[in-house]
CSV table of C-alpha atoms and ligand atoms in Angstrom, one decimal:
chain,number,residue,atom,x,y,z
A,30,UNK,CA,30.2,19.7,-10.5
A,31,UNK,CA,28.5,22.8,-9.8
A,32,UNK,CA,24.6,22.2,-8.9
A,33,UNK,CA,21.9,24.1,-11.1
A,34,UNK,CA,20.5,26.7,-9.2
A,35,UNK,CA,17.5,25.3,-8.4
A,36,UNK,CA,18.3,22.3,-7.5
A,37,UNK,CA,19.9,24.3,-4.2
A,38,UNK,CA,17.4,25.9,-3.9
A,39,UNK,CA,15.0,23.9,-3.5
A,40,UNK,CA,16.9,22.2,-1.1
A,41,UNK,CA,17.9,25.0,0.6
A,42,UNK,CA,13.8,25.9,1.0
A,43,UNK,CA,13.1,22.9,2.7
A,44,UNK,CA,16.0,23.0,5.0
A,45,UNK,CA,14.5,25.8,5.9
A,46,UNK,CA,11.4,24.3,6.7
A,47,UNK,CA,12.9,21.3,8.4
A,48,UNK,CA,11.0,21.7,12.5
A,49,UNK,CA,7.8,22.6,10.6
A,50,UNK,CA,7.5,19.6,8.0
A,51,UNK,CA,8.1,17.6,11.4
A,52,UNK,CA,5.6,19.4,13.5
A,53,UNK,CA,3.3,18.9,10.6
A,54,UNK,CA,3.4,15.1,10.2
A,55,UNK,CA,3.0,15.1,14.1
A,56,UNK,CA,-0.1,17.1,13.5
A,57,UNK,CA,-1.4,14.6,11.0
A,58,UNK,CA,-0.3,11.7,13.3
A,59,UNK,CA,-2.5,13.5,16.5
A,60,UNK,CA,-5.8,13.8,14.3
A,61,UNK,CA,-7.2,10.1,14.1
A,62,UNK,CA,-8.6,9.0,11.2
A,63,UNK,CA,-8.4,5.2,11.5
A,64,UNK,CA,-10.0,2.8,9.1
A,65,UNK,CA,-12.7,1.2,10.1
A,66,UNK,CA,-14.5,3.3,10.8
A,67,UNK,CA,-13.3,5.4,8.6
A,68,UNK,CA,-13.6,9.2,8.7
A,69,UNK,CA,-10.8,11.6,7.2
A,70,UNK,CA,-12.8,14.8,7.7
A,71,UNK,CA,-10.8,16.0,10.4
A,72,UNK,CA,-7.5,15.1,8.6
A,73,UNK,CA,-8.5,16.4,5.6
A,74,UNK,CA,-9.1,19.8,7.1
A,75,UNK,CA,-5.5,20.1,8.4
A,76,UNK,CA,-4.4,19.2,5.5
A,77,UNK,CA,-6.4,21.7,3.8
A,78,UNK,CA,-5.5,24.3,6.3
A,79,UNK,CA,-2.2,23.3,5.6
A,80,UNK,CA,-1.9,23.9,2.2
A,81,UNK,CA,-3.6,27.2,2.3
A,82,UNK,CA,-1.3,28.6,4.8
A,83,UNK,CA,1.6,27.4,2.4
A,84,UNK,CA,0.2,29.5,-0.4
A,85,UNK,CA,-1.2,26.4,-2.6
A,86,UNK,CA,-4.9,27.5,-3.1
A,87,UNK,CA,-6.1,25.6,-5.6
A,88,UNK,CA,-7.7,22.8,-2.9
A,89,UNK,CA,-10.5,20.7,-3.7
A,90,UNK,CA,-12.0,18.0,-1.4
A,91,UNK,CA,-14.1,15.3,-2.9
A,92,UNK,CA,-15.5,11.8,-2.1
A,93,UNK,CA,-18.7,9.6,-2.8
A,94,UNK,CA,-19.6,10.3,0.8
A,95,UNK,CA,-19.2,13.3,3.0
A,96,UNK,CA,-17.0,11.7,5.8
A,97,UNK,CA,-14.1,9.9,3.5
A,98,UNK,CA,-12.9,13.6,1.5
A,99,UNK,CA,-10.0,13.0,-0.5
A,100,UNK,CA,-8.1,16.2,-1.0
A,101,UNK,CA,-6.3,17.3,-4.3
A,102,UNK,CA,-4.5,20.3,-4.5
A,103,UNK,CA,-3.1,21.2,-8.2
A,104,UNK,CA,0.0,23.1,-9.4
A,105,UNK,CA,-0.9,24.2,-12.5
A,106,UNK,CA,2.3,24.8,-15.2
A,107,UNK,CA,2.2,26.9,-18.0
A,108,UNK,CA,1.2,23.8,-20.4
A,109,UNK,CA,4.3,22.7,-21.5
A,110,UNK,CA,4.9,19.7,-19.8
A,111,UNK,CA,3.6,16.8,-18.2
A,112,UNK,CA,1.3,15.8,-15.1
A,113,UNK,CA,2.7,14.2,-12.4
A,114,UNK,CA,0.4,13.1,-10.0
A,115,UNK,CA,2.1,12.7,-5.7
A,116,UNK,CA,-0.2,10.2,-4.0
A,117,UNK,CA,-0.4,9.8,-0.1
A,118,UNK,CA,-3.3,8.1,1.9
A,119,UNK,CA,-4.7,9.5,5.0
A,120,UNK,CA,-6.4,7.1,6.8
A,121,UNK,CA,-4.7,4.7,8.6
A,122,UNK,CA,-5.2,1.2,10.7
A,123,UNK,CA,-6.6,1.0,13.8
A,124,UNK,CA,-4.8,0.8,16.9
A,125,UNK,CA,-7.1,-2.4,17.7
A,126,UNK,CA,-5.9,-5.0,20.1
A,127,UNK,CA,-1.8,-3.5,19.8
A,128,UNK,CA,-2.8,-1.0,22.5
A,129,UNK,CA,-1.7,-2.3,25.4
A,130,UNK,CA,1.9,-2.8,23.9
A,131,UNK,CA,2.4,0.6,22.7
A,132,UNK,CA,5.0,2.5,25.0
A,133,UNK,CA,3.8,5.6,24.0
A,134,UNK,CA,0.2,7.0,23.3
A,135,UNK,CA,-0.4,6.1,19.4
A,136,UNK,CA,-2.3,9.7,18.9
A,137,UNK,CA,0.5,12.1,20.7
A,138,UNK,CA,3.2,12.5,18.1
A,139,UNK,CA,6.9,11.4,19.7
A,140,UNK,CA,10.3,12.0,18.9
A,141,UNK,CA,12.8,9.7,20.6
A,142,UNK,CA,16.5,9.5,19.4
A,143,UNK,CA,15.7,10.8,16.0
A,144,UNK,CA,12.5,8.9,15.9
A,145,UNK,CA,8.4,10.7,15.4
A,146,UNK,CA,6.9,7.4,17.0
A,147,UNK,CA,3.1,7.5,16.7
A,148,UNK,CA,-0.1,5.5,14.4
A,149,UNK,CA,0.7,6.6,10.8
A,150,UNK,CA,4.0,7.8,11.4
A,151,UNK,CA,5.7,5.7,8.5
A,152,UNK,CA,2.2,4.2,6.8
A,153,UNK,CA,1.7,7.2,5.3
A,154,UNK,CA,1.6,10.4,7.3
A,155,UNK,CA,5.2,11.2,7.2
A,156,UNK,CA,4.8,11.2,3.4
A,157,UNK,CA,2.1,13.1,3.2
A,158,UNK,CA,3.3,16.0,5.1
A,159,UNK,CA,6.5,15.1,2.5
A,160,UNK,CA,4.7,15.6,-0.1
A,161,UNK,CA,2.5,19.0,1.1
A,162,UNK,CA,6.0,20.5,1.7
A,163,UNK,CA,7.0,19.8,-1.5
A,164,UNK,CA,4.5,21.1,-3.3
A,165,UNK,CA,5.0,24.2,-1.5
A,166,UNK,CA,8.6,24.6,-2.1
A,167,UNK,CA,8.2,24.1,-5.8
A,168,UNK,CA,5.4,26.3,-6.0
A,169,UNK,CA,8.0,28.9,-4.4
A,170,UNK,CA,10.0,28.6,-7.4
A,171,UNK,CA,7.5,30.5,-9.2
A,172,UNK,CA,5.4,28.4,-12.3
A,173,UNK,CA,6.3,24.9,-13.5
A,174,UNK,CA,5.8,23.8,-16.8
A,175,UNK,CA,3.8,20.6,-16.4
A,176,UNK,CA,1.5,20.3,-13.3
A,177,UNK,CA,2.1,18.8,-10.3
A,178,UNK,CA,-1.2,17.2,-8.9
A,179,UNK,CA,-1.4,16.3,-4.6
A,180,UNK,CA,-4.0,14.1,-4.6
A,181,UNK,CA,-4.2,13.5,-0.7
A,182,UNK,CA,-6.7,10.0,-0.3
A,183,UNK,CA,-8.8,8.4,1.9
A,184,UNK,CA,-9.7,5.0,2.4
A,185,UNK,CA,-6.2,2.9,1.4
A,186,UNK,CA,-6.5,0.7,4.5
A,187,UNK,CA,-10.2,-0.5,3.7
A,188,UNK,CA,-9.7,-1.2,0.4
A,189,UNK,CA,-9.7,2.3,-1.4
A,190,UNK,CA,-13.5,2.1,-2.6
A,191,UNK,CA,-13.7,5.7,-1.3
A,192,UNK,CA,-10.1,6.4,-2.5
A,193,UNK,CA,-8.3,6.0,-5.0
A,194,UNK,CA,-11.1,3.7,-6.8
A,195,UNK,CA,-13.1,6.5,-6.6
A,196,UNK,CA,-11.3,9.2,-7.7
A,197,UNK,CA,-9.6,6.8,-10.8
A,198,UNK,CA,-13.6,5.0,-11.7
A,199,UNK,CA,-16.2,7.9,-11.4
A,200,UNK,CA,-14.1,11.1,-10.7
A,201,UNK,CA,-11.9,10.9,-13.4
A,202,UNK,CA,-8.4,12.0,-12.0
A,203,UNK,CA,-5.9,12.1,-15.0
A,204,UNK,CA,-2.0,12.6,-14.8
A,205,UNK,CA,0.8,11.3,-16.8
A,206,UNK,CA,2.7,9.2,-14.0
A,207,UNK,CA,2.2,8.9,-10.1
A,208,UNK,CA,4.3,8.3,-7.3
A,209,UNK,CA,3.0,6.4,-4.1
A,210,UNK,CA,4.6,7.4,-0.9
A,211,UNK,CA,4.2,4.3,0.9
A,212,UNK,CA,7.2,3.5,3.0
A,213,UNK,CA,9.3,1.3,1.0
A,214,UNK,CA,11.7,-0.3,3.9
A,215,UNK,CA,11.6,-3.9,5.4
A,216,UNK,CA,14.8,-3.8,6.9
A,217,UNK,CA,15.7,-0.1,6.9
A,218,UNK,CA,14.8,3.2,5.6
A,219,UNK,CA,15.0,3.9,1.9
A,220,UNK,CA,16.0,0.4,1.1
A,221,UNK,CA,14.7,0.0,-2.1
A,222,UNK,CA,12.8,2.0,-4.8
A,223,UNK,CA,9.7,0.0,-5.7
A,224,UNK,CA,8.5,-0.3,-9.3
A,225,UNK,CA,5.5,-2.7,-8.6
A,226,UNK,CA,4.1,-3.9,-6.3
A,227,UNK,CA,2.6,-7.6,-5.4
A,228,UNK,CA,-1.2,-8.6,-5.7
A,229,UNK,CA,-3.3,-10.6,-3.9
A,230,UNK,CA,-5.8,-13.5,-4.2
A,231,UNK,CA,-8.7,-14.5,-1.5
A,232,UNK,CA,-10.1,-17.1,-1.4
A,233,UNK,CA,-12.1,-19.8,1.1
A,234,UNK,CA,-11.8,-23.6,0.8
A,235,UNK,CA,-15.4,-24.6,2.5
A,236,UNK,CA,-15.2,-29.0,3.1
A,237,UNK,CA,-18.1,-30.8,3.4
A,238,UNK,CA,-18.7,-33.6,5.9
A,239,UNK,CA,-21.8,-35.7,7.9
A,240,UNK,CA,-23.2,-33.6,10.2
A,241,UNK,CA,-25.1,-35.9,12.9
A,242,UNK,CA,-25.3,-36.8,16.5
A,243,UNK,CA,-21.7,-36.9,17.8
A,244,UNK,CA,-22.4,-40.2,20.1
A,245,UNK,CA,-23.0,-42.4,16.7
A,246,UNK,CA,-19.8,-41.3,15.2
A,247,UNK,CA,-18.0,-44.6,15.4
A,248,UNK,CA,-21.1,-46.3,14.5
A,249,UNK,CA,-22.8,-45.0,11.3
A,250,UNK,CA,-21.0,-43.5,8.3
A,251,UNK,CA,-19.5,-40.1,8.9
A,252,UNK,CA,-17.3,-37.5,7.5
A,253,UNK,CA,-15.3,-34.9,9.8
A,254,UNK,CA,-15.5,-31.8,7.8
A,255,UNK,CA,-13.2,-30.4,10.5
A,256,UNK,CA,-10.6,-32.9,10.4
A,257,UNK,CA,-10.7,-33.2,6.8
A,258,UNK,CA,-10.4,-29.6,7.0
A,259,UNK,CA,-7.3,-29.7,8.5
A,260,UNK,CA,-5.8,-32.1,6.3
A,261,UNK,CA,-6.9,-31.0,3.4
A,262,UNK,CA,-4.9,-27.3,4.8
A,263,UNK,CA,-1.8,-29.1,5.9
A,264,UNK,CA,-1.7,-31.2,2.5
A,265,UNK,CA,-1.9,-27.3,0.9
A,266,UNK,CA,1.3,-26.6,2.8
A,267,UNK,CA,3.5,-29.4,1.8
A,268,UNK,CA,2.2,-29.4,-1.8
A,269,UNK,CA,0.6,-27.1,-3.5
A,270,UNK,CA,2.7,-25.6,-5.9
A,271,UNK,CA,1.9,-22.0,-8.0
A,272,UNK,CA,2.6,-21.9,-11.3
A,273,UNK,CA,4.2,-18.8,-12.2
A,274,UNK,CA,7.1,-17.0,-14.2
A,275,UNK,CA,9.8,-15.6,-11.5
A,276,UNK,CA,10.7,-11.9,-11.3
A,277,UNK,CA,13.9,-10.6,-11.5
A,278,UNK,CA,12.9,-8.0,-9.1
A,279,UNK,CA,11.3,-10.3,-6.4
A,280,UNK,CA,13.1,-13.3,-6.3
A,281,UNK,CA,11.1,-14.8,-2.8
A,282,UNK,CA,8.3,-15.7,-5.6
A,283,UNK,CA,4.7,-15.8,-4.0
A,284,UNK,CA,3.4,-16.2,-0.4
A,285,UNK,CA,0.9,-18.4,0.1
A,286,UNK,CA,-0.8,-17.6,3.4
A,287,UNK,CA,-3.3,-20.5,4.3
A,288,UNK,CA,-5.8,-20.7,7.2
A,289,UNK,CA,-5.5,-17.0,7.5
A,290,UNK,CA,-8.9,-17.5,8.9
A,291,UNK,CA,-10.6,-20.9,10.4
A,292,UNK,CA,-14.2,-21.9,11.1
A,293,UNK,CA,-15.9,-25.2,11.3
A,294,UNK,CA,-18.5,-27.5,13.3
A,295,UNK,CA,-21.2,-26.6,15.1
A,296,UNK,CA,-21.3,-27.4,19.1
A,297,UNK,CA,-20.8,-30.2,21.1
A,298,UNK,CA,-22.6,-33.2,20.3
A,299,UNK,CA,-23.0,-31.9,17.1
A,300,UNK,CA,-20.4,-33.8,14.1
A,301,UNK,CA,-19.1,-31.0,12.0
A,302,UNK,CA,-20.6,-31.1,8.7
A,303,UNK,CA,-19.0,-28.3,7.5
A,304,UNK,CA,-15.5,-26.3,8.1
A,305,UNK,CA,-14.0,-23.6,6.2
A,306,UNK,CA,-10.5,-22.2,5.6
A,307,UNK,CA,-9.6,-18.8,4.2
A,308,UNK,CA,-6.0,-18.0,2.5
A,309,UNK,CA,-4.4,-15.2,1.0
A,310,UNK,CA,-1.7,-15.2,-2.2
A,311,UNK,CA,0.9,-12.7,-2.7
A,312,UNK,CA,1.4,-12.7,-6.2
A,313,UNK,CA,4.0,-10.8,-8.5
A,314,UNK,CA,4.0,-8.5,-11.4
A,315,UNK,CA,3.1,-10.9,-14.5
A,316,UNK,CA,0.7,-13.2,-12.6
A,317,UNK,CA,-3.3,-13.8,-14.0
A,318,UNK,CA,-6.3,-15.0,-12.3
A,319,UNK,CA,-7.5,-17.5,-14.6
A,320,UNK,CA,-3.7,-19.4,-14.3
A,321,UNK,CA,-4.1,-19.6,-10.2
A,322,UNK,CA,-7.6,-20.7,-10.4
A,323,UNK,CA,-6.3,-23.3,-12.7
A,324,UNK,CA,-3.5,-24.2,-10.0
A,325,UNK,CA,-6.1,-24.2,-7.6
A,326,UNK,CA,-8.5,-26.5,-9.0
A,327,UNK,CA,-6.5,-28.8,-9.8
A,328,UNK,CA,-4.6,-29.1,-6.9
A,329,UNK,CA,-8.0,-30.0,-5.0
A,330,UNK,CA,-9.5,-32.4,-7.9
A,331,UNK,CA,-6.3,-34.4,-7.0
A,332,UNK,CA,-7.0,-34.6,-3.5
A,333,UNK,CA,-10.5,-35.1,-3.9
A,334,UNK,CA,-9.2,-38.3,-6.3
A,335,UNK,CA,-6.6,-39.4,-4.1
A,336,UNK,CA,-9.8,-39.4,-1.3
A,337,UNK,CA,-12.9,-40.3,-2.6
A,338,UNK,CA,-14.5,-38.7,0.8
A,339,UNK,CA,-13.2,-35.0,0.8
A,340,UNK,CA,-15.8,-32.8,-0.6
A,341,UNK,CA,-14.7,-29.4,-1.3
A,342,UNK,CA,-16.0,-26.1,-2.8
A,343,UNK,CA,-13.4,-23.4,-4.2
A,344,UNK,CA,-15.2,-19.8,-3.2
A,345,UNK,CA,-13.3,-16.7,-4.1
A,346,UNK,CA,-14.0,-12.7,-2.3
A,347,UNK,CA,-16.3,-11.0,-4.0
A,348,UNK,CA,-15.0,-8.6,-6.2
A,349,UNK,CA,-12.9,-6.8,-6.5
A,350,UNK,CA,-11.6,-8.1,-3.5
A,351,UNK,CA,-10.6,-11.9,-4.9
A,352,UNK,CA,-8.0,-10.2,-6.8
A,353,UNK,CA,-6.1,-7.5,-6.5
A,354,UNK,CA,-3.7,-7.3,-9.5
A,355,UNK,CA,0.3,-6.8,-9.1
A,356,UNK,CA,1.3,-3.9,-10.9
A,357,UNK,CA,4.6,-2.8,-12.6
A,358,UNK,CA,6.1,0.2,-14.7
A,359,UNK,CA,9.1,0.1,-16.8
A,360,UNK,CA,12.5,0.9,-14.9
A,361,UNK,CA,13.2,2.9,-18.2
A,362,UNK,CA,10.2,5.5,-17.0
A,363,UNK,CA,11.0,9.8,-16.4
A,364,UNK,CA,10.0,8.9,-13.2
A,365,UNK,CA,11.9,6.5,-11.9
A,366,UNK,CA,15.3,7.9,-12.9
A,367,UNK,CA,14.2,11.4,-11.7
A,368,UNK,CA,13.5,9.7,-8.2
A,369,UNK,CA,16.8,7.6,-8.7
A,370,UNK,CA,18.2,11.0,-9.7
A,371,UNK,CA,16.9,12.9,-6.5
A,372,UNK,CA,17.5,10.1,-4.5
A,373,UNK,CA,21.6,10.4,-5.3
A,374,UNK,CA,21.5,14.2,-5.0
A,375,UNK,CA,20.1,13.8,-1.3
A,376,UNK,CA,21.1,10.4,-0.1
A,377,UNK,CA,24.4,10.3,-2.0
A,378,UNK,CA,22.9,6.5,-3.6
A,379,UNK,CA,19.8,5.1,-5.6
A,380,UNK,CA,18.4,2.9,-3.7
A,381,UNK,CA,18.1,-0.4,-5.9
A,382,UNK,CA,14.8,-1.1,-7.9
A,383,UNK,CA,12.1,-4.2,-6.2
A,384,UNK,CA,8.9,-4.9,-6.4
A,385,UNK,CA,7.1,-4.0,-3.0
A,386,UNK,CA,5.7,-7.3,-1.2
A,387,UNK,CA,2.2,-5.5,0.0
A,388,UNK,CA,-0.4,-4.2,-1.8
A,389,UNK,CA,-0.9,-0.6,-2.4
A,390,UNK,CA,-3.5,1.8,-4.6
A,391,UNK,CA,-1.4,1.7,-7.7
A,392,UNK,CA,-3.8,-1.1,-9.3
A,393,UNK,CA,-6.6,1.6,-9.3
A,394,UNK,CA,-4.6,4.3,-10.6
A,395,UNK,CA,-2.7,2.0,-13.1
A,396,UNK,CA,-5.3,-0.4,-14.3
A,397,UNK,CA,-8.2,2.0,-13.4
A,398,UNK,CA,-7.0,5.5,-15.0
A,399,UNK,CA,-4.2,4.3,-17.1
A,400,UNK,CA,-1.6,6.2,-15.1
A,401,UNK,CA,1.8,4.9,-14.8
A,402,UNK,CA,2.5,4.8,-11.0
A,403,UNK,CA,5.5,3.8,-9.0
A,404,UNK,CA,3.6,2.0,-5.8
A,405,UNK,CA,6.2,3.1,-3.4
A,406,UNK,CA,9.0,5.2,-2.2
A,407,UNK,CA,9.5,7.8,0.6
A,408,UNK,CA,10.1,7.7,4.4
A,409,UNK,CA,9.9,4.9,6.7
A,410,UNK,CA,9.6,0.9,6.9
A,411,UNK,CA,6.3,-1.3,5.8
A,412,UNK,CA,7.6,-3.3,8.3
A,413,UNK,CA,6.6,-1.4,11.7
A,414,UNK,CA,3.1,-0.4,10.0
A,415,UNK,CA,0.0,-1.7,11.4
A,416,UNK,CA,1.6,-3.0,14.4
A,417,UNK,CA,2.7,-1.2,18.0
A,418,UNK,CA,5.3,1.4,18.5
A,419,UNK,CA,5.2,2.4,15.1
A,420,UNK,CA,7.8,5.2,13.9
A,421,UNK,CA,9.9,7.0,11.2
A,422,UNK,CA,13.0,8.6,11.0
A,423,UNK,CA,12.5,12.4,11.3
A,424,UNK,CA,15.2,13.3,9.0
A,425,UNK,CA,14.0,10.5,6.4
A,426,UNK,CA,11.3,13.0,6.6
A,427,UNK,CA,13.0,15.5,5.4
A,428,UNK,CA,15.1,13.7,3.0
A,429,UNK,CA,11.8,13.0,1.5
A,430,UNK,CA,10.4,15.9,0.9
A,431,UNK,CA,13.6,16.9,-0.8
A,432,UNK,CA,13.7,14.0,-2.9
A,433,UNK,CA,9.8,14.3,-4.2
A,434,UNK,CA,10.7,18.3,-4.7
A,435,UNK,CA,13.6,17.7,-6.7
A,436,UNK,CA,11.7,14.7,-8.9
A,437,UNK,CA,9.1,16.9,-9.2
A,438,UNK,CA,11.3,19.5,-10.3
A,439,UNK,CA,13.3,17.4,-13.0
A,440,UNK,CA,10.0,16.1,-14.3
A,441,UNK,CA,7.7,19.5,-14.5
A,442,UNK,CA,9.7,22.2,-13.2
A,443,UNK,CA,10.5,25.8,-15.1
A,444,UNK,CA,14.0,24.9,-17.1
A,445,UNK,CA,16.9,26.2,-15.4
A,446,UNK,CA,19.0,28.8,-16.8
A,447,UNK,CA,21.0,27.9,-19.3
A,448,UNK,CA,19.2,24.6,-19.6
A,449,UNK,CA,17.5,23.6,-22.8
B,16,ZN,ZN1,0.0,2.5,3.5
């Protein structure tokens, strides 16, 4: 079959381009911008920089607070088509305690056996530079029908407050689908095509006990909020049971993470009167709040029944942090068979469709803005993020960019000749 025109071209653009996308997502990998503390100016400005020198001009940097800029940087078609809005974050963890076990520095950009090793390499700054390139190489195609929005944010890692919540609550972004770039991988690159992604529920059991002199234990009445504590977690593990309808996407169901932080007594010779656990719940597309805090309620008025003596209190995060809602879009979606589409072109397969197991922005752009958005796909694996020695392959790199050109093409580009 002979390939529209384009379509090579495009291709054939970012071939072109292949040592600088890779020096570029070193670039973004050797400019920290860690969250907490969180402070994207600096990245923001090479991205910027970037962009400019590509020819895309149309650059705006905005945020609720000077030092967490997100940058958006519009392609603007000739009205007869569609927004799509590219979505990468900036920011990334911190190197924290995983120093010591990194075998390169996390901030000098490294390529080893076909590897760019280095913080953010796979969560997210390979697909940001992905998606810059892109951008550039449609905008070399001359005017697009629909427009194609970069929208380049800060904050993911702590939440998105400054992000993506901003941009979707009091800035107002507006496009007619999104992409996330988040790496999509657990087990190897471009392993799936995610079409939701998983929420997640906090919440702290707090158990009350006797708190009194430690020596009298044994001789007056007493409660061991630290003990019961720890039963009252290990009982959790063997059998509490969430209620929920499986998805054909994610078939491991929902993780429930208990104890993901401990606390309880007071010193010694004190006898803990209080003790605390914290757990996290992974839940999928389809899930509500009021059904888990149903589970959960009942689950610890029976163990309160079965023993008269545990005393507990059910306290979720404040909000918006207590729950974070899974997300989904239909598989039937432009975008997800243009990605599918692009995918085949450059991969030679489509990647199968899943819900990814983490958390991403696409609840604020989704829920908040109403925009359709496909939480991740691009370059790299979730699974080396946030941890030591992280990495991505540098031609996934590339084969990203081509894939997000091409999508972006089938989905906004001028019509090819001949095509209707
Ligand atoms: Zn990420």
């Amino acid at each position: 079959m002979q390939l529209p025109t384009r379509t090579q071209q495009l291709t054939d653009i970012v071939e072109g381009w292949r040592e600088d996308i890779i020096e570029f997502a070193g670039s973004l990998i050797s400019t920290p911008s860690e969250t907490p503390p969180g402070d994207e100016r600096k990245v923001a400005a090479v991205i910027d920089a970037k962009l400019h020198e590509l020819g895309l001009h149309n650059v705006t940097c905005v945020g609720a607070v000077p030092e967490r800029p997100n940058v958006l940087c519009t392609l603007t078609g000739s009205g007869d088509g569609p927004t799509l809005l590219y979505c990468g974050h900036t920011d990334t963890k911190p190197v924290g305690t995983a120093r010591g076990l990194w075998k390169t520095d996390p901030f000098t950009p490294t390529l080893l056996d076909g590897k760019l090793y280095g913080l953010g390499a796979a969560d997210m700054k390979a697909a940001v530079a992905a998606f810059v390139y892109a951008a550039a190489a449609l905008n070399q195609l001359g005017r697009t029908r629909g427009n194609l929005l970069l929208v380049l944010v800060a904050d993911e890692e702590g939440g998105g407050r400054y992000g993506a919540h901003f941009l979707a609550s009091e800035y107002g972004i507006k496009a007619d689908m999104a992409l996330i770039g988040e790496p999509p991988g657990i087990d190897r690159e471009w392993e799936y095509l995610h079409i939701g992604c998983r929420g997640v529920c906090c919440f702290t059991i707090g158990v009350h006990g006797t708190q009194m002199h430690s020596s009298l234990s044994d001789r007056l009445p007493s409660v061991n909020a630290s003990l019961k504590a720890a039963e009252l977690m290990l009982r959790m593990s063997r059998e509490f049971k969430v209620h929920f309808i499986p998805h054909p996407l994610y078939p491991k169901g929902v993780t429930v993470n208990l104890g993901v932080k401990l606390e309880g007594g007071v010193f010694f010779g004190v006898y803990p009167g209080y003790a605390e656990f914290s757990t996290d719940i992974r839940t999928v597309p389809g899930m509500r709040r009021e059904d888990l805090v149903r589970d959960l309620e009942q689950f610890l008025a029976e163990c309160s029944a079965r023993d008269p003596s545990l005393k507990t209190e059910l306290r979720f995060r404040p909000s918006p942090a207590d729950w974070i809602a899974p997300t989904e879009v239909s598989p039937d979606l432009p975008i997800v068979k243009a990605l599918s589409d692009a995918s085949d072109h450059v991969l030679g397969f489509r990647p199968p469709l899943s819900i990814y197991p983490a958390g991403t922005d696409s609840p604020k752009f989704q829920l908040g803005a109403g925009i359709p958005t496909v939480p991740s796909f691009g370059a790299g694996l979730i699974s080396v993020a946030h941890a030591a020695n992280e990495w991505v392959g540098a031609e996934s790199i590339i084969q990203a960019c081509k894939i997000y050109a091409l999508a972006a093409h089938q989905l906004i580009g001028a019509r090819d000749n001949g095509q209707v």
